[in-house]
Short mmCIF file of C-alpha atoms and ligand atoms in Angstrom, two decimals:
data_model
loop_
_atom_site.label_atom_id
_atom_site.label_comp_id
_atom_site.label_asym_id
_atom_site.label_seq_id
_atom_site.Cartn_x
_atom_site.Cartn_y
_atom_site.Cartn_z
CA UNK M 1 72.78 124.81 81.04
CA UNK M 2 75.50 127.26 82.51
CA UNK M 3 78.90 126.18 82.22
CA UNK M 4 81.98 128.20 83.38
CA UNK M 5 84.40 126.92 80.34
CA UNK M 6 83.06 125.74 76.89
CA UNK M 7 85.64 124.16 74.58
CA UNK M 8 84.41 124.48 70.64
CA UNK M 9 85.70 123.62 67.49
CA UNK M 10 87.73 120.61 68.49
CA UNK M 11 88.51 118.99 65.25
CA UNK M 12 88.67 115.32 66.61
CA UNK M 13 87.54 114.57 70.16
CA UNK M 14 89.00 111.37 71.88
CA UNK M 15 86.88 110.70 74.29
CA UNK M 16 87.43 107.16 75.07
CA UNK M 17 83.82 106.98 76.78
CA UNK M 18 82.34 103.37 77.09
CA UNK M 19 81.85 101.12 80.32
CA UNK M 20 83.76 101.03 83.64
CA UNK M 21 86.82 99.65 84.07
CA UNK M 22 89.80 99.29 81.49
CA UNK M 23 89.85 98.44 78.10
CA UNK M 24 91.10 94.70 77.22
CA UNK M 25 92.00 93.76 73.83
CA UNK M 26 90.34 94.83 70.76
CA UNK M 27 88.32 96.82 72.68
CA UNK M 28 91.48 99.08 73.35
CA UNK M 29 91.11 100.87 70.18
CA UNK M 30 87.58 102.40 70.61
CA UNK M 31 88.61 105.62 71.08
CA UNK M 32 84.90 107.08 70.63
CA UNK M 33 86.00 109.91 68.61
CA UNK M 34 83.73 112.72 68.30
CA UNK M 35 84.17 115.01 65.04
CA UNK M 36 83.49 119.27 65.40
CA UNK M 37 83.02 118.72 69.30
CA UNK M 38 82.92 120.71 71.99
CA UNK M 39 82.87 119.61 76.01
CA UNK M 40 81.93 122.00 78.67
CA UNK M 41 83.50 122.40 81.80
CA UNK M 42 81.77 123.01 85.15
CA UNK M 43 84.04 123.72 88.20
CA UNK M 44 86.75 121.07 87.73
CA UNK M 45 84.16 119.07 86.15
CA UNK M 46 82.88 117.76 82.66
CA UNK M 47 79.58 118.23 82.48
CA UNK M 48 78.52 117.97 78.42
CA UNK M 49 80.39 116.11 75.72
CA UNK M 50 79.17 116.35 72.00
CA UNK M 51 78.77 118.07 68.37
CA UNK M 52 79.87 121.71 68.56
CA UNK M 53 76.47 123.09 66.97
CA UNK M 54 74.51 120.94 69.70
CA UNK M 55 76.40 122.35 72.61
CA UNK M 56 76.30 125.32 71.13
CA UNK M 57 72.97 125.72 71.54
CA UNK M 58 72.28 124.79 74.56
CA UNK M 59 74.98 125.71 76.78
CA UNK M 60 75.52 129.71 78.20
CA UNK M 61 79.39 129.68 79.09
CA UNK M 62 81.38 132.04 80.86
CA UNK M 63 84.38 131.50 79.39
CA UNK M 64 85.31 129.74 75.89
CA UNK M 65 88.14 127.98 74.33
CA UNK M 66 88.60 127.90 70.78
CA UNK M 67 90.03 124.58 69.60
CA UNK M 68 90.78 125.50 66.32
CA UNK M 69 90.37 122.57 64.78
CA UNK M 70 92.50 120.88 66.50
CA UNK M 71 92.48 117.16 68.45
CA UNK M 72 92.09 116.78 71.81
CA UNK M 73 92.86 113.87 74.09
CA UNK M 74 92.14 113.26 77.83
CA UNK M 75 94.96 114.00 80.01
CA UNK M 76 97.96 111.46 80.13
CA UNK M 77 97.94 109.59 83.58
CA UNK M 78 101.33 107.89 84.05
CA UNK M 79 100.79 105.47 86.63
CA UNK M 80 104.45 104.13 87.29
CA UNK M 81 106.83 106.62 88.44
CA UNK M 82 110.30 107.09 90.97
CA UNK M 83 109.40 111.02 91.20
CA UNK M 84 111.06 112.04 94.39
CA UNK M 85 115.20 112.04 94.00
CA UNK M 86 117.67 114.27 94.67
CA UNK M 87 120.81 114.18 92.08
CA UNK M 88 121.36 112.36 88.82
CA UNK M 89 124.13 109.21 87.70
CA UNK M 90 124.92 111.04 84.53
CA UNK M 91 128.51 109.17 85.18
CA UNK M 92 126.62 105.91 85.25
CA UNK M 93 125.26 106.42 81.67
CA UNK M 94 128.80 106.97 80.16
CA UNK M 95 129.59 103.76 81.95
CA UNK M 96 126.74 101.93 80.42
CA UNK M 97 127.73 103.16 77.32
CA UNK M 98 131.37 102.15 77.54
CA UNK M 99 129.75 98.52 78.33
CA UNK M 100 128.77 98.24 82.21
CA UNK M 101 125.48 96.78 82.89
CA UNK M 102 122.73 97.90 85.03
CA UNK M 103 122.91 95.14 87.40
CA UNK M 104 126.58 95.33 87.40
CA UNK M 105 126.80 98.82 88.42
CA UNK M 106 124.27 98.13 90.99
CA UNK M 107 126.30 94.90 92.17
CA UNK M 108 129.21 97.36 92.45
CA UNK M 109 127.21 99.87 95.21
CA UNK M 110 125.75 102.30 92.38
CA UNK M 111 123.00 102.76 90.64
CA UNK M 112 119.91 102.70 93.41
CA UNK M 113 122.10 103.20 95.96
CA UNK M 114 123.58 105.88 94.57
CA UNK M 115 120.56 107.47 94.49
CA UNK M 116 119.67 106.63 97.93
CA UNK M 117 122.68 108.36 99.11
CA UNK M 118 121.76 111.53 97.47
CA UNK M 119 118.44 111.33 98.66
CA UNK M 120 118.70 110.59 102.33
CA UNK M 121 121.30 113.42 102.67
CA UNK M 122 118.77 116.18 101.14
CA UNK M 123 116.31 117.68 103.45
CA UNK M 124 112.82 117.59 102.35
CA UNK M 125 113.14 121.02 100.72
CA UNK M 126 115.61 120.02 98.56
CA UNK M 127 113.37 116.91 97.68
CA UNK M 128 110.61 118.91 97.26
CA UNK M 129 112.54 121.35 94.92
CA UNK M 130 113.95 118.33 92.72
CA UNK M 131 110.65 117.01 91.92
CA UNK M 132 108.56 120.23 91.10
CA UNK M 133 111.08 120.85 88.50
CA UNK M 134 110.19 116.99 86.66
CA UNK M 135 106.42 117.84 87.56
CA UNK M 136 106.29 121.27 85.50
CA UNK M 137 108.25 119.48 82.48
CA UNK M 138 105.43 116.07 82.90
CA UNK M 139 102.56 119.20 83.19
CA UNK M 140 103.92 120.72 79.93
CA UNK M 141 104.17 117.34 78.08
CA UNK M 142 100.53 116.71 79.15
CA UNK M 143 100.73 114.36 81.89
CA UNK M 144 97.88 115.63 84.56
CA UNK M 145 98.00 112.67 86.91
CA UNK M 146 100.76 110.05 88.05
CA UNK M 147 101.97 107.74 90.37
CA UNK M 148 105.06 108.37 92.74
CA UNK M 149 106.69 105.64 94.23
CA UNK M 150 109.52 105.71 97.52
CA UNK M 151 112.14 103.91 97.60
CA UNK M 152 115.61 106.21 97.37
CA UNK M 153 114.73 106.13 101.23
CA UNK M 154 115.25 102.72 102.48
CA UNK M 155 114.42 103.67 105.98
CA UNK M 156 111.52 104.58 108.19
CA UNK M 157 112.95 108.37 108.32
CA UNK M 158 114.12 108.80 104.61
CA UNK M 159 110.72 106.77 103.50
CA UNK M 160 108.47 109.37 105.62
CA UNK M 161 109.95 111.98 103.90
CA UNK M 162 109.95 110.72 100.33
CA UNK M 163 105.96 110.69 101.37
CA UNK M 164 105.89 113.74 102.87
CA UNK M 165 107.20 115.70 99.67
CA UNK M 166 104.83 113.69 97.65
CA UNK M 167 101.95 114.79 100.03
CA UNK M 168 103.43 118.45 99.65
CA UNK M 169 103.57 118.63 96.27
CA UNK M 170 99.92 117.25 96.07
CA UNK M 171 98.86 120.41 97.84
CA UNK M 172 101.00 122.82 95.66
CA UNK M 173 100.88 121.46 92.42
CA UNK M 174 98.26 121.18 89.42
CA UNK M 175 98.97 117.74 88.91
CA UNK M 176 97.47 115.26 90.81
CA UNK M 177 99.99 112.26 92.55
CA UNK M 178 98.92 108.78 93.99
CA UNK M 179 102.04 107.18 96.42
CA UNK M 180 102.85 103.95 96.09
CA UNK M 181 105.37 102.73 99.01
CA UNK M 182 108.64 101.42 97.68
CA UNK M 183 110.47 100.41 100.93
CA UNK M 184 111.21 96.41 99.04
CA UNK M 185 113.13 98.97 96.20
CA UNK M 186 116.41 97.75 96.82
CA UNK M 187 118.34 96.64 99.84
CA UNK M 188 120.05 99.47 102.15
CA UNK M 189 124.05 99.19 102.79
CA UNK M 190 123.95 98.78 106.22
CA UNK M 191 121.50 95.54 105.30
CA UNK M 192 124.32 94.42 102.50
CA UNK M 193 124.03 90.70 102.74
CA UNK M 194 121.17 90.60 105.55
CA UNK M 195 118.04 90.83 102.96
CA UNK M 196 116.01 88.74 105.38
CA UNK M 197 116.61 91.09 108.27
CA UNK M 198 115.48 94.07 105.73
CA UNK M 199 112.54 92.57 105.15
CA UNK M 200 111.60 91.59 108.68
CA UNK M 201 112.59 95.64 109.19
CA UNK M 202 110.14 96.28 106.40
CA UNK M 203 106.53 94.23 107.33
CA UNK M 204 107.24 94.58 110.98
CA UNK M 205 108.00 98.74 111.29
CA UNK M 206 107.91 100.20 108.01
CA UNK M 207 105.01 99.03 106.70
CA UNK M 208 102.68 99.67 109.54
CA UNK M 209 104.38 103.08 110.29
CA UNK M 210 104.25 104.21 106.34
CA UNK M 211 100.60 103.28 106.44
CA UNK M 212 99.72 105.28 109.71
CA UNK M 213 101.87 108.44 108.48
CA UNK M 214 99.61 108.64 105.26
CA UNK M 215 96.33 108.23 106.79
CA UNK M 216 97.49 111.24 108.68
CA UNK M 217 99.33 113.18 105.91
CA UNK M 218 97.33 111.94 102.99
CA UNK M 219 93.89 113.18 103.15
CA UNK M 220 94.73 116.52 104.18
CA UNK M 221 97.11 117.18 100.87
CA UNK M 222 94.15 116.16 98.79
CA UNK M 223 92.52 119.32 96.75
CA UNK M 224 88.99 119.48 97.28
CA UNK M 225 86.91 118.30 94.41
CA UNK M 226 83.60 119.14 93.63
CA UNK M 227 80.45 117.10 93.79
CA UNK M 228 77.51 116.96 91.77
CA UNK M 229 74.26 117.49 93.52
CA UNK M 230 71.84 114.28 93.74
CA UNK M 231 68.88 116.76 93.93
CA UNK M 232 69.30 119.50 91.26
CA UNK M 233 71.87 117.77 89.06
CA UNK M 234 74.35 120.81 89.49
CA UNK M 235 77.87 121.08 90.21
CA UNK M 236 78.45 122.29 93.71
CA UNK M 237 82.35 124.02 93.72
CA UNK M 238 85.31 122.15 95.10
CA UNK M 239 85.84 122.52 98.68
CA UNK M 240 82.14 124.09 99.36
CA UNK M 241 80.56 121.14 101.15
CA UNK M 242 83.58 119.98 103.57
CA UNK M 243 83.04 116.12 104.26
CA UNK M 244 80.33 115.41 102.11
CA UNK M 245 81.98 113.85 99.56
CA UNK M 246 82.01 111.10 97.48
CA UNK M 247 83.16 108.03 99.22
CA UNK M 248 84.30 106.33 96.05
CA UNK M 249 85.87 109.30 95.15
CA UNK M 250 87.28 109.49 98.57
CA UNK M 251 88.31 106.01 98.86
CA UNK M 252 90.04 106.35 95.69
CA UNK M 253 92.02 109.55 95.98
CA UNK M 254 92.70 108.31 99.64
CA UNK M 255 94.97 105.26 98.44
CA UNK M 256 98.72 104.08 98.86
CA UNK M 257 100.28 101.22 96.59
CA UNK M 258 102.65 98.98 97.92
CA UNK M 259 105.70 97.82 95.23
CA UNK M 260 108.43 95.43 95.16
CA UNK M 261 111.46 95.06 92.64
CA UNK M 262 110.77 91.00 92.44
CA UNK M 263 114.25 90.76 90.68
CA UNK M 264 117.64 88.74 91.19
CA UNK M 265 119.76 90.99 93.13
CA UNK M 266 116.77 92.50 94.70
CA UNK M 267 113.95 90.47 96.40
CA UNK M 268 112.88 86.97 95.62
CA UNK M 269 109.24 85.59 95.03
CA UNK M 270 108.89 84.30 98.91
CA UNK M 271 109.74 88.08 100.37
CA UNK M 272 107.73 89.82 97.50
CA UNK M 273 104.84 87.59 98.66
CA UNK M 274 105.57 88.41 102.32
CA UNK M 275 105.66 92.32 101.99
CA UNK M 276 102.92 92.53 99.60
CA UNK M 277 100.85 90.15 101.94
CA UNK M 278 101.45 92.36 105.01
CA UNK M 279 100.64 95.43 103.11
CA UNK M 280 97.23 93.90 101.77
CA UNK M 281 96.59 93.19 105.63
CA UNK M 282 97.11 96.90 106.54
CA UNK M 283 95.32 98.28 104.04
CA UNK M 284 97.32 98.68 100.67
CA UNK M 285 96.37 98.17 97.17
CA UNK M 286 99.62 96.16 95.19
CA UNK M 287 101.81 96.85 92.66
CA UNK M 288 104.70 94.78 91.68
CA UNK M 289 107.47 95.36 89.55
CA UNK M 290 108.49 91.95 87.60
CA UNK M 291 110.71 90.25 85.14
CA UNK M 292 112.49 93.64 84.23
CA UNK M 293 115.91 91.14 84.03
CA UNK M 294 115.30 88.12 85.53
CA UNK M 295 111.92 86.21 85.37
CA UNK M 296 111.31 84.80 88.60
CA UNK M 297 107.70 84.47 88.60
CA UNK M 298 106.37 88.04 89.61
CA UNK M 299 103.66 88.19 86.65
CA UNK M 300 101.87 85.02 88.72
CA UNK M 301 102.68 86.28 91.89
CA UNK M 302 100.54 89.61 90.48
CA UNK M 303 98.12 87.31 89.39
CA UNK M 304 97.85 85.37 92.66
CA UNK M 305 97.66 88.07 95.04
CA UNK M 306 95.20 90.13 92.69
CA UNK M 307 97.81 92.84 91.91
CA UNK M 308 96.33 96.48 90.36
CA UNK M 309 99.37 96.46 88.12
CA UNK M 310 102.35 94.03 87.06
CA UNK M 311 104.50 96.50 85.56
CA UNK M 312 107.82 95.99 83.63
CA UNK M 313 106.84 92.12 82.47
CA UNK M 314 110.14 92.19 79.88
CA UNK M 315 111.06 88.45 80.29
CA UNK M 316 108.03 87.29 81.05
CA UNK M 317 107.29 83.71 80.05
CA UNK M 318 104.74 83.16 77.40
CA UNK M 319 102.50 81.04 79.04
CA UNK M 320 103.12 83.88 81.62
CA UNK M 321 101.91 86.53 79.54
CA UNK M 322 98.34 84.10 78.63
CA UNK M 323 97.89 84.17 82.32
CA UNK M 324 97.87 87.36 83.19
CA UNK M 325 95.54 88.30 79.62
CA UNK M 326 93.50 86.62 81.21
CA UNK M 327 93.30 88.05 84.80
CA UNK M 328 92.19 91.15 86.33
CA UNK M 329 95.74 92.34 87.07
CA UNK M 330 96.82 95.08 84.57
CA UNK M 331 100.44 94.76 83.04
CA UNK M 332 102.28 98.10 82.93
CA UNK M 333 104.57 98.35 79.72
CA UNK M 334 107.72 101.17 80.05
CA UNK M 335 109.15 101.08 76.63
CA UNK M 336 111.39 104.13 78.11
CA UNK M 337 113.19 101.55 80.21
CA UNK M 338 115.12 99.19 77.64
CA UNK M 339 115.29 102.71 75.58
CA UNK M 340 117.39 104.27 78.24
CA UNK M 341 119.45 101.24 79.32
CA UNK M 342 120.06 100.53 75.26
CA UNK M 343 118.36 96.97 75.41
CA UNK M 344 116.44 94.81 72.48
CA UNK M 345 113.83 93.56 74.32
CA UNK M 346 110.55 95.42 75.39
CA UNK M 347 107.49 93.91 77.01
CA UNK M 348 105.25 91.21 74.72
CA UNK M 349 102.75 94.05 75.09
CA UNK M 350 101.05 93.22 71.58
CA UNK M 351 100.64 89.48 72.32
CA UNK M 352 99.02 90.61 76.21
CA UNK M 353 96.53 92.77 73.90
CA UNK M 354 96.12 90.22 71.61
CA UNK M 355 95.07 87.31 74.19
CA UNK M 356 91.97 89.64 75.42
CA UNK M 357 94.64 91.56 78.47
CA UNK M 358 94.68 95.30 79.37
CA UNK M 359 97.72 97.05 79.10
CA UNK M 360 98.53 100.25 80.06
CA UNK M 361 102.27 102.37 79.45
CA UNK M 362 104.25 104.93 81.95
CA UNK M 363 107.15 106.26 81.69
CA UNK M 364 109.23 104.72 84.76
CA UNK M 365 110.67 108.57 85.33
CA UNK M 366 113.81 107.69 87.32
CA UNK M 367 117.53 108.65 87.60
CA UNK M 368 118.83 105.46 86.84
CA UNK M 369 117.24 103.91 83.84
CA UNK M 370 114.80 106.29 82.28
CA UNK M 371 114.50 110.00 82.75
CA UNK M 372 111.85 110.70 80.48
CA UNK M 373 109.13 113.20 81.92
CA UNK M 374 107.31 112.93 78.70
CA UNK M 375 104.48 110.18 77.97
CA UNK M 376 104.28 111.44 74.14
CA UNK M 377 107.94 109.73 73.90
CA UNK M 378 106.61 106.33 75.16
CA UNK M 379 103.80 106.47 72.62
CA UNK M 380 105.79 106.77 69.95
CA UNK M 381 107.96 104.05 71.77
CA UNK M 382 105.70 101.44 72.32
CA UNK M 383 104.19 101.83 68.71
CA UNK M 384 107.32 101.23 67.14
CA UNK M 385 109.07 98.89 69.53
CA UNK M 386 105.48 96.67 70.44
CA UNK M 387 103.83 97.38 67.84
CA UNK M 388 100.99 99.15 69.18
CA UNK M 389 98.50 100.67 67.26
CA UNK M 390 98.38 104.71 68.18
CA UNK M 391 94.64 104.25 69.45
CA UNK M 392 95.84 101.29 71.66
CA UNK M 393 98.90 103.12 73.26
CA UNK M 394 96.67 106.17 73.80
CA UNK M 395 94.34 104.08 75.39
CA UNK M 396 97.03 102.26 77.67
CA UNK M 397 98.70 105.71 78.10
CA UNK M 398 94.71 107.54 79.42
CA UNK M 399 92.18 105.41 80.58
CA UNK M 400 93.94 101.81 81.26
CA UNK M 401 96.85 104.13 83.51
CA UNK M 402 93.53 105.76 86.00
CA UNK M 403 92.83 101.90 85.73
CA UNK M 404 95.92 100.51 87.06
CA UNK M 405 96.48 103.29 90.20
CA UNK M 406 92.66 103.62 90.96
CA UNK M 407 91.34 106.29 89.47
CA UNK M 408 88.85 104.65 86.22
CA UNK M 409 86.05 106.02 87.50
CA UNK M 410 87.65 109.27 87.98
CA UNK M 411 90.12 110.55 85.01
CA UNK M 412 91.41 108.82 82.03
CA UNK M 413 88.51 109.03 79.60
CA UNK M 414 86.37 112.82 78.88
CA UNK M 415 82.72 111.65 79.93
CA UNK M 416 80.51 113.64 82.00
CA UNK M 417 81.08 113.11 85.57
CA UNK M 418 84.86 112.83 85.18
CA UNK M 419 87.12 115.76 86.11
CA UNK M 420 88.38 118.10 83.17
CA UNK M 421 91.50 116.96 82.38
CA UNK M 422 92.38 116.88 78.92
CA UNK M 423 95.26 118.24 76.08
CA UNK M 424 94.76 120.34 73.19
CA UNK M 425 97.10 119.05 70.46
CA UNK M 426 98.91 120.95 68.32
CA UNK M 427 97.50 118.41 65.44
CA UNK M 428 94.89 117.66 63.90
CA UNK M 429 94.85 113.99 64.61
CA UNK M 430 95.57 111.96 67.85
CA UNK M 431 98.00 109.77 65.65
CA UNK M 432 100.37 112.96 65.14
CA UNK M 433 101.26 111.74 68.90
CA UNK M 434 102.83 108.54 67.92
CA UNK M 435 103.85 109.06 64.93
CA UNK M 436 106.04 112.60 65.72
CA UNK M 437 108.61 112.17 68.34
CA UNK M 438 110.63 114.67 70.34
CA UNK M 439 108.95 117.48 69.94
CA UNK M 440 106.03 118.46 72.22
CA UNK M 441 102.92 118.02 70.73
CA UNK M 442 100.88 119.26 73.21
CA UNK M 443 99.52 122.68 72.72
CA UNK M 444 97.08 123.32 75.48
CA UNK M 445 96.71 121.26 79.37
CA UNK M 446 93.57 122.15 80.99
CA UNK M 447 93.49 120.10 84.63
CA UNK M 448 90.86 120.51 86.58
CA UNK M 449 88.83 122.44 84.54
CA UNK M 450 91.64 124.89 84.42
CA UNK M 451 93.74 126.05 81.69
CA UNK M 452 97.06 125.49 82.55
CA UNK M 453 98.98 127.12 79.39
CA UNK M 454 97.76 129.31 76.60
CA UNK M 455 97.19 128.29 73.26
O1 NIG I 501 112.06 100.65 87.52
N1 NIG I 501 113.77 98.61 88.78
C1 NIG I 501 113.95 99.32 89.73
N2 NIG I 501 113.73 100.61 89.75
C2 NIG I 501 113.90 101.46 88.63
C3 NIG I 501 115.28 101.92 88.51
C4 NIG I 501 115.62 102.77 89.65
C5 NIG I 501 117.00 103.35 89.62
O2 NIG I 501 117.90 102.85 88.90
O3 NIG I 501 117.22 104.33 90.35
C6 NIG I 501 113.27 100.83 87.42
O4 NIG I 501 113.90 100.59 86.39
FE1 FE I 502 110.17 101.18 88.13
#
């Protein structure tokens, strides 16, 4: 079988192959780990996972990669992020430090707002700018795939254009985004006190008009993927066959999240339920974030409304937490969060895996509470502060994040089918990840079959 990249002499493959869908429970440490492996690459494609000697023999490569030994992992997807900003509230850390709180500085007409400022008076270069710089870093810390979430907009204008530099940086940059609309992020100044009117503004204009801007913006920033032919079994190169694609794959690249902060000071349960249920109508999948402070009952509303993701879940009630184990809707862990605000208490991730749930981890990159570009950091986070096991956060940091924005049947796990994204380690082992902090352990990224940065 020709292959245009062969990797050999990989030490310990994780492949995390098994059925669709995430990985609940015990069943999140099956990592299926292949020992002196090798995976071959077609186009942006895997098209051959196995024992080195086997592959070996029957694959004629035009290029090769040796591993050296060393481990490699899938990709990181981090499937909850703020990327587009402009600025930073370096002054609001030293205040947090000297004893402010987060919801006090954002009572006060910081934090979010802050940010909002900053971001509504950049043009969309600037924007666009900002963010490739925190792309690069999450490329070189092995994150091929993430989320970006509006919301430093608040209006239909400053929205658009959050989208628009997602959309443009999903044409010029290796690493694959999926937008999630974050309109219900916080409530503008000029609505101070009028958070009814800002929702009407939201599920009556912006809504509808965010939705119609990305079916026009959004398909045409995709990079063409290839397809594998139903006759001959071959890979037929990205972008050779136009429209004839996939429509699952379509479907799935295609998508837009819509998110609300559910949160005192933000938006109650009743206009959470009343976004998110417009933006079901139009065409969204959901996302909410929930019980970061306050627990007001997002997890159920998640639960109730058949959420993708509940992310945060910090104060979430037990009983809570047995609910949504036992639902379809995936809770989001980001250990970076309390880290960067200086909190004790992080998400009851180990008693979701424990009651049969799937949990999955992301950074929650943002200005305010967590600038942390690198998923290796919230490994070794949610190991020591939930006490995962390193094959369970890798798990919740690869296959169960493609899970909660879409994209299982796409990334997250190296079987053939899915595209080549995957990390050469600069260990061994896959637990080096967890276990070492602040340094970057990540050697090689190949995305898309490509290989990003030299070993
Ligand atoms: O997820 N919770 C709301 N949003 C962010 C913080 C955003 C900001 O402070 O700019 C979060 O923690
Ligand atoms: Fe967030």
């Amino acid at each position: 079988m020709r292959a245009d990249l062969l990797i050999y002499n990989i030490g310990q493959l994780a492949t995390l192959a098994g059925p669709p869908g995430p990985r609940r429970g015990a069943a999140m440490r099956e990592l299926g780990l292949i020992t002196d492996a090798a995976l071959a690459v077609a186009d942006d494609r895997i098209i051959a996972v196995g024992k080195s000697d086997a592959l070996a023999a029957t694959i004629q490569p035009t290029a090769t990669l040796n591993a050296g030994g060393c481990a490699v992992i899938p990709g990181f997807v981090d499937p909850h992020t703020h990327l587009p900003w402009v600025g930073h509230r370096a002054a609001e850390f030293e205040m947090r430090i000297g004893g402010a709180t987060y919801m006090q500085i954002m009572a006060a007409g910081g934090g979010i707002a802050r940010t909002v400022a900053d971001t509504r008076a950049a043009s969309l270069a600037t924007l666009v700018v900002e963010t490739r710089g925190r792309l690069d870093r999450m490329l070189a810390h092995g994150t091929t795939t993430a989320e970006a979430k509006t919301g430093y907009g608040l209006n239909l204008s400053d929205e658009l254009k959050q989208l628009d530099a997602i959309a443009e940086l999903r044409r010029a940059h290796p690493v694959d985004l999926v937008p999630t609309f974050l309109a219900a992020h916080a409530v503008p100044p000029e609505y101070q006190g009028r958070t009814e009117a800002y929702v009407d503004l939201i599920v009556e204009e912006l809504l509808p008009a965010a939705w119609a801007h990305w079916q026009r913006i959004g398909s045409s920033s995709l990079r063409p993927w290839s397809q594998i032919s139903r006759a001959t079994g071959e890979v037929q190169p990205a972008g050779a066959i136009g429209q004839d694609v996939r429509e699952a794959d379509r479907r799935a690249w295609n998508a837009i999240f819509c998110d609300v902060f559910c949160e005192a000071g933000a938006f109650d349960l009743a206009q959470a339920r009343r976004i998110l249920t417009a933006a079901r109508q139009l065409g969204f999948g959901l996302k909410i974030h929930v019980d970061e402070f306050a627990s007001l009952g997002g997890a159920l509303l998640a639960i109730e409304l058949a959420a993708i993701s509940a992310d945060h879940i910090v104060t979430t009630p037990a009983e809570h937490v047995t609910r949504l184990a036992r639902s379809n809707t995936i809770g989001v862990a980001l250990p970076g969060t309390p880290f960067g605000l200086g909190q004790r208490d992080y998400s009851p991730a180990r008693s979701l895996i424990d009651q049969g749930g799937a949990l999955a981890l992301a950074t929650d990159l943002n200005p305010g509470t967590c600038w942390c570009e690198n998923m290796q950091f919230i490994l070794a986070l949610a190991c020591r502060t939930m006490r995962l096991l390193p094959a369970e956060a890798l798990t919740a940091a690869t296959l169960n994040a493609a899970c909660a924005i879409g994209l299982g049947e796409q990334i997250g796990s190296l079987e053939v089918g899915k595209l080549a994204d995957l990390l050469l380690l600069d260990a061994d082992d896959y637990r080096m990840l967890a276990y070492r902090f602040g340094t970057n352990l990540v050697r090689t990224v190949v995305k898309r079959g490509k290989v990003m940065s030299a070993a």
